[in-house]
Amino acid sequence: MELAVGLYERLIDRDLDAALTAAPHLIPVRERIDPADLPHILARHLGRQISDALQQLPADQRREFANRLLRVVPDDTGGAQLPPQAQLLTQILEEDAQPLRRPATPLSDVALLTNAPADPSLHAELRTEMLSSDRVDLLCAFIKRSGTRLLRDGFEDLRRRGVPLRVLTTTYIGATDRRALDELVREYGAQVKISYNARSTRLHAKAWLFHRGTGFHTGYVGSSNLSRDALLDGLEWNVRISQTATPALMEKFSATFDTYWNDPAFEDYDPDRDGDRLDAELMLASGRGRADGASPRLSGLEVRPYDFQRTMLEELRSERTVHGRHRNLLVAATGTGKTVMAALDYRELSGEARPRPTLLFLAHRREILEQALSTYRDVLGEGAFGELMVDGHQPVFGEHVFASVQSMGRPEQLRRWNPDHFDTVVVDEFHHAEAATYRRILDHLTPRELLGLTATPERTDGVNVAQEHFGGRIASQMRLWDALERDLLVPFHYFGIWDDVDLSRLSFRRGEYETRQLASVLDHHDARARKVINAVRDQVTDPRRMRALGFCVSVEHARFMAQCFRRAGLPAVALSGTSSTSERDDGLAALRAGEITCIFAVDLFNEGLDIPEIDTVLMLRPTQSATIFLQQLGRGLRRAPGKSVLTVLDFVGHQSAQFRFDLKLRAMTGLSRSRLVAGIEQGFPFLPSGSQIILDRVAQQEVLANVRSQLSLSTRELVADIRQHTDQTGAESSLRAYLEGSGRTLADIYGASSRSMRGEQRPACWSALEVWARPDDALPPLSAEYDLLRRIRGLTHVDDPERIRAYRRLLDPALDPRVRAEDPFAPMLYFSFWPQGAPEGMTEALQRLAGSVHVRRELLQLLDVCETETRALPERLNGPLESSPLRSHARYSRDELAAALGLGTRTKGTPGSLVSGVRWFPEARVDLLLVTLRKSEAQFSPSTLYRDYAVDESLFHWESQSSTAAGSPTGLRYRTHEQRGSQVLLCVREATAGDIGTEPFTCLGTVRYREHQGEKPMRILWELDRPMPPELLAHARAVA
């Protein structure tokens, strides 16, 4: 066997293994196959082998060969055996029905259609496919009437037979014909949805999906829009796929289309209601309309938040209802809808109360106030809501006031208002709150709810507004990737460039380099400046036309860089916090006009200045703070005419061993700790559309080494960090104090299963680390406690307040054992430590747990951390499960879920014996469904991804076990659970393993059967009784 050097994806059989052994000069890379992927890989291998064998056999021996193979496949009835005469079923017709026409391409095959003379024409294939379809889905960037006319016969047949036709399209470049859409709706009964986002070019797809009740679905994916040229004679390529040959592709197609269909970005189109709006949007998108008046807001439409905004609003609600905090800060990039979120939050606070609670909205510019007032009116659906107080306007009623800081801040004006007059106060651009006028207003007013909005909580003058006004806590911070996925910001191209500067010996404390030392290295570093200029020339398309912002260490550094750029023919200026207002204004005006290419800034532009024209950001000062990094990045992410991407050049050198690259990389990507290393190695293949992170070879090596060391601290390093933190703060050591002061997470403490130091191995837990860090002060745990301490890492997910209180109560040594035994949470805690049960039984085992000093102390400290960090909004379940200890949207281990439903108490068995993803609890009359979304540990596994997924926040597509038939007792119970009085409980997690061992499940609550397709397995669509949490929805949807 001849072996070539390169990439493979081949199962190693005996022949291949022997060939690899016989080639010692070659180095084969072998990988373990994930069990979730193994069936697909084995089937592919067997298919090739069987196909080759059948080709070589005489025709009269092939059937018997197939039957011999089928005899070894599990089959209760033998029904898969072939009869003597091999035949193919091609149709089943009703009595007296005419035979159906078939597409030229067999239903089970795939094909590439190019409009070549030897290919069947695409329009003829599409028409014929329609004749035998039971549902048709069309996704098309633009639709022309010349195309719909060609397919008229097919559309008319669909209408005559009552076959659903769903169409998704856009106003992209104004190319769609309104008449074509009107005819699809009126003449052919199609359901049409349109994305009106004219500034976004996200949807370029052209695809058809033909569903058949027989299961022989087919689809087309390619370059052809619905136009005459594309369907007949254009140089178009379209791939025909099929359920038989490419099932994984078909499942992804169907899942993705359903997700788009349920996305609020695609709006229902009714020609009578929406025709004028469509005309205006098409004119605007084609460049023939005017942006200032082409798209008037329609009254009566409910303003709905994006998923990421819903996440932030839920986190804000959690701060109030779970933690009792009523001074809160929202952090989100400029242009991502902070004012909309504030208005939606106010709508929720208002509830059904009329009149609405009193409101003060503060901002520093009239334009912001007018826009905010308009936003609140739209969200509330009240055109007369609110009054302005700015530039001489005075409120008449004073109940809902949109005031400028200058107007409200006058002493005589403030005295008009009682401190408690306003129930809710919203402060826009809250980073200005340190200014005297803001301070005067905030000191005077005592609202029930204070909400600050900002893109930049950390000011360049060292003030952190979260620390100063909100106890150091940010209620919710927007995830950058969420806004990028929604196309609210321009994508970024981030280049990590090695600059060969050694900073490893500089003083590094509390996450920062000492500024003077850093300036002494960088202020006049000619070689680094040359590398910066060369990088700009390499990565920026036209440096002389760029509008760049460079963040520097010191005033001298900014001046030096500006001088270097000017010498290189790139006009630039240096500005700082000491620059005069006129200097700043002149510099900004010159940058906007293209008279200069770059502003080098220090103590300026991190916050509070909106410059949409910036298309290049130069990171010339190393920072590990994710907040400051995102603030700097955010200066260039605003959309502007002619701006398609933000170029980010970040210069990487030898850093301090304490410097953490992982913090800003995770802020950019949203990757978990466990997946960040793979992301760096593989070049970050799963970023939001259009964005890239590219590290040069040396920078990648440096970053990778740094991230690996920070994410897998040795026991010695972690112990030293704990000791240093305790010495610096002088505070008593506690898990919560250490995590808050050091920026570490629970994964740093509990990520490993065990730790070793000084020749001694102990469980990975806080108690062991604390003893090693403070050997003279801490009493080591007894070896008998090790098994219990080892189980504590399995409770780091606990996030509902009621369970936290219950576990604390159960750990009280003075609690009456009879009271402990009757507590509904007791089995959950008990089986978390003894999944198979303890020899002495639950009551005595829990008493032993409460009496274990180190275990109780550590678990109580862990519960303090869980309580502080939780953002969950748990609610009781519906129906009979309302009395159970489980809550929707809380997270649970498999053992906790099983114990809560009675396994080990009311039901025979123990939670530790529950290994499958489904379980019927007859005593509780509950079907428990445990779903792992990413079944394979591979980053992308098409064969397993689209079995279980969220269609939208209230619909979940679930695939049963492969043996479940629709008419089986289990299948019937799923379909008729409401009639039978049983319940179905759905719990979901993203992956099997996470940063701290086995991942917990999020309880989505009870679900109701809606419909199903197929059997063995059944594909069931469940309707959730409570909408899915938006953060989990982002992972569970087929499309992000």
mmCIF file of N, CA and C in Angstrom, residues 417-499:
data_model
loop_
_atom_site.group_PDB
_atom_site.id
_atom_site.type_symbol
_atom_site.label_atom_id
_atom_site.label_comp_id
_atom_site.label_asym_id
_atom_site.label_seq_id
_atom_site.Cartn_x
_atom_site.Cartn_y
_atom_site.Cartn_z
ATOM 1 N N TRP A 417 -37.604 69.243 43.115
ATOM 2 C CA TRP A 417 -37.969 67.828 43.131
ATOM 3 C C TRP A 417 -37.663 67.214 44.489
ATOM 4 N N ASN A 418 -38.660 66.570 45.073
ATOM 5 C CA ASN A 418 -38.416 65.812 46.289
ATOM 6 C C ASN A 418 -37.438 64.682 45.968
ATOM 7 N N PRO A 419 -36.538 64.332 46.878
ATOM 8 C CA PRO A 419 -35.556 63.275 46.594
ATOM 9 C C PRO A 419 -36.173 61.967 46.139
ATOM 10 N N ASP A 420 -37.377 61.624 46.654
ATOM 11 C CA ASP A 420 -37.995 60.344 46.302
ATOM 12 C C ASP A 420 -39.076 60.493 45.234
ATOM 13 N N HIS A 421 -39.078 61.636 44.505
ATOM 14 C CA HIS A 421 -40.139 61.846 43.511
ATOM 15 C C HIS A 421 -40.090 60.818 42.390
ATOM 16 N N PHE A 422 -38.892 60.478 41.943
ATOM 17 C CA PHE A 422 -38.764 59.558 40.807
ATOM 18 C C PHE A 422 -38.562 58.126 41.303
ATOM 19 N N ASP A 423 -39.454 57.236 40.852
ATOM 20 C CA ASP A 423 -39.313 55.817 41.211
ATOM 21 C C ASP A 423 -38.108 55.201 40.526
ATOM 22 N N THR A 424 -37.883 55.568 39.263
ATOM 23 C CA THR A 424 -36.781 55.014 38.474
ATOM 24 C C THR A 424 -35.961 56.156 37.884
ATOM 25 N N VAL A 425 -34.646 56.060 38.035
ATOM 26 C CA VAL A 425 -33.735 57.017 37.412
ATOM 27 C C VAL A 425 -32.780 56.243 36.511
ATOM 28 N N VAL A 426 -32.731 56.634 35.236
ATOM 29 C CA VAL A 426 -31.820 56.031 34.266
ATOM 30 C C VAL A 426 -30.793 57.087 33.875
ATOM 31 N N VAL A 427 -29.509 56.740 33.997
ATOM 32 C CA VAL A 427 -28.434 57.677 33.653
ATOM 33 C C VAL A 427 -27.671 57.119 32.461
ATOM 34 N N ASP A 428 -27.773 57.804 31.325
ATOM 35 C CA ASP A 428 -27.035 57.386 30.133
ATOM 36 C C ASP A 428 -25.587 57.865 30.259
ATOM 37 N N GLU A 429 -24.658 57.129 29.595
ATOM 38 C CA GLU A 429 -23.232 57.492 29.641
ATOM 39 C C GLU A 429 -22.779 57.667 31.097
ATOM 40 N N PHE A 430 -22.982 56.621 31.899
ATOM 41 C CA PHE A 430 -22.798 56.748 33.352
ATOM 42 C C PHE A 430 -21.336 56.973 33.733
ATOM 43 N N HIS A 431 -20.418 56.737 32.807
ATOM 44 C CA HIS A 431 -19.014 56.983 33.139
ATOM 45 C C HIS A 431 -18.745 58.456 33.435
ATOM 46 N N HIS A 432 -19.697 59.348 33.091
ATOM 47 C CA HIS A 432 -19.547 60.768 33.428
ATOM 48 C C HIS A 432 -19.977 61.074 34.860
ATOM 49 N N ALA A 433 -20.410 60.034 35.603
ATOM 50 C CA ALA A 433 -21.065 60.275 36.888
ATOM 51 C C ALA A 433 -20.159 60.943 37.915
ATOM 52 N N GLU A 434 -18.830 60.915 37.699
ATOM 53 C CA GLU A 434 -17.924 61.563 38.638
ATOM 54 C C GLU A 434 -17.927 63.082 38.488
ATOM 55 N N ALA A 435 -18.457 63.583 37.372
ATOM 56 C CA ALA A 435 -18.497 65.031 37.179
ATOM 57 C C ALA A 435 -19.388 65.660 38.236
ATOM 58 N N ALA A 436 -19.087 66.910 38.589
ATOM 59 C CA ALA A 436 -19.767 67.560 39.717
ATOM 60 C C ALA A 436 -21.280 67.627 39.522
ATOM 61 N N THR A 437 -21.729 67.959 38.289
ATOM 62 C CA THR A 437 -23.162 68.096 38.047
ATOM 63 C C THR A 437 -23.875 66.758 38.244
ATOM 64 N N TYR A 438 -23.294 65.686 37.694
ATOM 65 C CA TYR A 438 -23.877 64.359 37.882
ATOM 66 C C TYR A 438 -23.914 64.009 39.373
ATOM 67 N N ARG A 439 -22.796 64.259 40.049
ATOM 68 C CA ARG A 439 -22.705 63.942 41.466
ATOM 69 C C ARG A 439 -23.824 64.648 42.251
ATOM 70 N N ARG A 440 -24.042 65.929 41.935
ATOM 71 C CA ARG A 440 -25.052 66.714 42.644
ATOM 72 C C ARG A 440 -26.437 66.091 42.469
ATOM 73 N N ILE A 441 -26.739 65.644 41.252
ATOM 74 C CA ILE A 441 -28.058 65.043 40.995
ATOM 75 C C ILE A 441 -28.192 63.711 41.725
ATOM 76 N N LEU A 442 -27.170 62.862 41.605
ATOM 77 C CA LEU A 442 -27.239 61.528 42.206
ATOM 78 C C LEU A 442 -27.245 61.599 43.728
ATOM 79 N N ASP A 443 -26.568 62.578 44.290
ATOM 80 C CA ASP A 443 -26.582 62.729 45.745
ATOM 81 C C ASP A 443 -27.940 63.203 46.246
ATOM 82 N N HIS A 444 -28.663 63.953 45.409
ATOM 83 C CA HIS A 444 -29.961 64.509 45.835
ATOM 84 C C HIS A 444 -31.095 63.484 45.730
ATOM 85 N N LEU A 445 -31.105 62.680 44.643
ATOM 86 C CA LEU A 445 -32.237 61.805 44.372
ATOM 87 C C LEU A 445 -32.103 60.458 45.099
ATOM 88 N N THR A 446 -33.244 59.911 45.513
ATOM 89 C CA THR A 446 -33.273 58.588 46.162
ATOM 90 C C THR A 446 -34.320 57.700 45.489
ATOM 91 N N PRO A 447 -34.089 57.323 44.262
ATOM 92 C CA PRO A 447 -35.083 56.492 43.545
ATOM 93 C C PRO A 447 -35.116 55.070 44.092
ATOM 94 N N ARG A 448 -36.213 54.382 43.805
ATOM 95 C CA ARG A 448 -36.289 52.954 44.156
ATOM 96 C C ARG A 448 -35.367 52.137 43.258
ATOM 97 N N GLU A 449 -35.238 52.547 41.985
ATOM 98 C CA GLU A 449 -34.359 51.853 41.046
ATOM 99 C C GLU A 449 -33.459 52.870 40.362
ATOM 100 N N LEU A 450 -32.147 52.629 40.442
ATOM 101 C CA LEU A 450 -31.173 53.424 39.684
ATOM 102 C C LEU A 450 -30.530 52.510 38.653
ATOM 103 N N LEU A 451 -30.563 52.931 37.403
ATOM 104 C CA LEU A 451 -29.971 52.137 36.327
ATOM 105 C C LEU A 451 -28.969 52.997 35.575
ATOM 106 N N GLY A 452 -27.706 52.561 35.571
ATOM 107 C CA GLY A 452 -26.678 53.247 34.800
ATOM 108 C C GLY A 452 -26.414 52.518 33.497
ATOM 109 N N LEU A 453 -26.195 53.282 32.433
ATOM 110 C CA LEU A 453 -25.884 52.716 31.113
ATOM 111 C C LEU A 453 -24.524 53.253 30.674
ATOM 112 N N THR A 454 -23.663 52.369 30.233
ATOM 113 C CA THR A 454 -22.363 52.827 29.743
ATOM 114 C C THR A 454 -21.732 51.772 28.846
ATOM 115 N N ALA A 455 -20.857 52.231 27.963
ATOM 116 C CA ALA A 455 -20.020 51.309 27.195
ATOM 117 C C ALA A 455 -18.656 51.172 27.850
ATOM 118 N N THR A 456 -18.371 52.042 28.832
ATOM 119 C CA THR A 456 -16.995 52.140 29.347
ATOM 120 C C THR A 456 -17.007 52.352 30.854
ATOM 121 N N PRO A 457 -17.095 51.295 31.642
ATOM 122 C CA PRO A 457 -17.143 51.480 33.094
ATOM 123 C C PRO A 457 -15.807 51.853 33.714
ATOM 124 N N GLU A 458 -14.682 51.552 33.039
ATOM 125 C CA GLU A 458 -13.370 51.896 33.593
ATOM 126 C C GLU A 458 -12.837 53.126 32.874
ATOM 127 N N ARG A 459 -12.737 54.231 33.602
ATOM 128 C CA ARG A 459 -12.276 55.499 33.013
ATOM 129 C C ARG A 459 -10.754 55.542 32.973
ATOM 130 N N THR A 460 -10.236 56.353 32.077
ATOM 131 C CA THR A 460 -8.785 56.450 31.966
ATOM 132 C C THR A 460 -8.157 57.225 33.110
ATOM 133 N N ASP A 461 -8.976 57.927 33.924
ATOM 134 C CA ASP A 461 -8.406 58.622 35.081
ATOM 135 C C ASP A 461 -8.324 57.710 36.297
ATOM 136 N N GLY A 462 -8.573 56.419 36.083
ATOM 137 C CA GLY A 462 -8.445 55.449 37.161
ATOM 138 C C GLY A 462 -9.738 55.174 37.901
ATOM 139 N N VAL A 463 -10.786 55.947 37.631
ATOM 140 C CA VAL A 463 -12.061 55.741 38.326
ATOM 141 C C VAL A 463 -12.822 54.603 37.669
ATOM 142 N N ASN A 464 -13.281 53.667 38.463
ATOM 143 C CA ASN A 464 -14.135 52.588 37.994
ATOM 144 C C ASN A 464 -15.534 52.868 38.520
ATOM 145 N N VAL A 465 -16.446 53.244 37.623
ATOM 146 C CA VAL A 465 -17.769 53.673 38.088
ATOM 147 C C VAL A 465 -18.532 52.526 38.734
ATOM 148 N N ALA A 466 -18.260 51.294 38.313
ATOM 149 C CA ALA A 466 -18.902 50.151 38.962
ATOM 150 C C ALA A 466 -18.474 50.082 40.425
ATOM 151 N N GLN A 467 -17.180 50.327 40.673
ATOM 152 C CA GLN A 467 -16.665 50.277 42.042
ATOM 153 C C GLN A 467 -17.186 51.452 42.861
ATOM 154 N N GLU A 468 -17.239 52.625 42.249
ATOM 155 C CA GLU A 468 -17.624 53.831 42.970
ATOM 156 C C GLU A 468 -19.099 53.885 43.318
ATOM 157 N N HIS A 469 -19.958 53.378 42.432
ATOM 158 C CA HIS A 469 -21.396 53.587 42.596
ATOM 159 C C HIS A 469 -22.219 52.300 42.736
ATOM 160 N N PHE A 470 -21.639 51.153 42.396
ATOM 161 C CA PHE A 470 -22.442 49.924 42.364
ATOM 162 C C PHE A 470 -21.785 48.772 43.127
ATOM 163 N N GLY A 471 -20.990 49.118 44.132
ATOM 164 C CA GLY A 471 -20.376 48.084 44.959
ATOM 165 C C GLY A 471 -19.436 47.173 44.199
ATOM 166 N N GLY A 472 -18.888 47.667 43.096
ATOM 167 C CA GLY A 472 -17.949 46.874 42.314
ATOM 168 C C GLY A 472 -18.594 45.851 41.412
ATOM 169 N N ARG A 473 -19.922 45.861 41.323
ATOM 170 C CA ARG A 473 -20.625 44.820 40.574
ATOM 171 C C ARG A 473 -21.285 45.404 39.328
ATOM 172 N N ILE A 474 -21.072 44.758 38.203
ATOM 173 C CA ILE A 474 -21.782 45.080 36.963
ATOM 174 C C ILE A 474 -22.961 44.120 36.849
ATOM 175 N N ALA A 475 -24.171 44.664 36.769
ATOM 176 C CA ALA A 475 -25.356 43.804 36.719
ATOM 177 C C ALA A 475 -25.326 42.903 35.495
ATOM 178 N N SER A 476 -24.948 43.463 34.354
ATOM 179 C CA SER A 476 -24.850 42.655 33.142
ATOM 180 C C SER A 476 -23.947 43.361 32.154
ATOM 181 N N GLN A 477 -23.134 42.564 31.476
ATOM 182 C CA GLN A 477 -22.217 43.105 30.470
ATOM 183 C C GLN A 477 -22.427 42.373 29.170
ATOM 184 N N MET A 478 -22.607 43.137 28.094
ATOM 185 C CA MET A 478 -22.864 42.540 26.789
ATOM 186 C C MET A 478 -21.692 41.697 26.339
ATOM 187 N N ARG A 479 -21.989 40.524 25.786
ATOM 188 C CA ARG A 479 -20.971 39.686 25.178
ATOM 189 C C ARG A 479 -20.738 40.186 23.754
ATOM 190 N N LEU A 480 -19.498 40.485 23.445
ATOM 191 C CA LEU A 480 -19.162 41.062 22.145
ATOM 192 C C LEU A 480 -19.661 40.200 20.999
ATOM 193 N N TRP A 481 -19.491 38.874 21.120
ATOM 194 C CA TRP A 481 -19.848 38.001 20.004
ATOM 195 C C TRP A 481 -21.350 38.001 19.743
ATOM 196 N N ASP A 482 -22.152 38.285 20.775
ATOM 197 C CA ASP A 482 -23.603 38.344 20.566
ATOM 198 C C ASP A 482 -23.959 39.476 19.612
ATOM 199 N N ALA A 483 -23.393 40.660 19.853
ATOM 200 C CA ALA A 483 -23.681 41.812 18.999
ATOM 201 C C ALA A 483 -23.133 41.601 17.598
ATOM 202 N N LEU A 484 -21.976 40.933 17.482
ATOM 203 C CA LEU A 484 -21.417 40.649 16.156
ATOM 204 C C LEU A 484 -22.303 39.671 15.401
ATOM 205 N N GLU A 485 -22.807 38.641 16.101
ATOM 206 C CA GLU A 485 -23.688 37.673 15.442
ATOM 207 C C GLU A 485 -24.942 38.361 14.911
ATOM 208 N N ARG A 486 -25.425 39.367 15.645
ATOM 209 C CA ARG A 486 -26.632 40.074 15.229
ATOM 210 C C ARG A 486 -26.339 41.165 14.207
ATOM 211 N N ASP A 487 -25.051 41.310 13.828
ATOM 212 C CA ASP A 487 -24.654 42.288 12.820
ATOM 213 C C ASP A 487 -24.931 43.720 13.274
ATOM 214 N N LEU A 488 -24.896 43.958 14.590
ATOM 215 C CA LEU A 488 -25.095 45.301 15.110
ATOM 216 C C LEU A 488 -23.800 46.106 15.072
ATOM 217 N N LEU A 489 -22.672 45.401 15.012
ATOM 218 C CA LEU A 489 -21.364 46.039 14.940
ATOM 219 C C LEU A 489 -20.642 45.529 13.704
ATOM 220 N N VAL A 490 -19.628 46.264 13.259
ATOM 221 C CA VAL A 490 -18.847 45.754 12.129
ATOM 222 C C VAL A 490 -17.966 44.606 12.620
ATOM 223 N N PRO A 491 -17.715 43.605 11.790
ATOM 224 C CA PRO A 491 -16.785 42.546 12.196
ATOM 225 C C PRO A 491 -15.375 43.096 12.356
ATOM 226 N N PHE A 492 -14.557 42.372 13.095
ATOM 227 C CA PHE A 492 -13.175 42.806 13.290
ATOM 228 C C PHE A 492 -12.214 41.775 12.729
ATOM 229 N N HIS A 493 -11.064 42.248 12.266
ATOM 230 C CA HIS A 493 -9.924 41.403 11.908
ATOM 231 C C HIS A 493 -8.817 41.747 12.890
ATOM 232 N N TYR A 494 -8.571 40.845 13.816
ATOM 233 C CA TYR A 494 -7.588 41.069 14.877
ATOM 234 C C TYR A 494 -6.292 40.361 14.514
ATOM 235 N N PHE A 495 -5.202 41.111 14.493
ATOM 236 C CA PHE A 495 -3.888 40.551 14.182
ATOM 237 C C PHE A 495 -3.001 40.663 15.425
ATOM 238 N N GLY A 496 -2.562 39.519 15.942
ATOM 239 C CA GLY A 496 -1.600 39.502 17.028
ATOM 240 C C GLY A 496 -0.201 39.419 16.440
ATOM 241 N N ILE A 497 0.606 40.460 16.650
ATOM 242 C CA ILE A 497 1.894 40.609 15.942
ATOM 243 C C ILE A 497 3.030 40.620 16.957
ATOM 244 N N TRP A 498 4.009 39.765 16.741
ATOM 245 C CA TRP A 498 5.151 39.676 17.643
ATOM 246 C C TRP A 498 6.035 40.909 17.486
ATOM 247 N N ASP A 499 6.323 41.576 18.633
ATOM 248 C CA ASP A 499 7.166 42.778 18.544
ATOM 249 C C ASP A 499 8.528 42.602 19.210
#
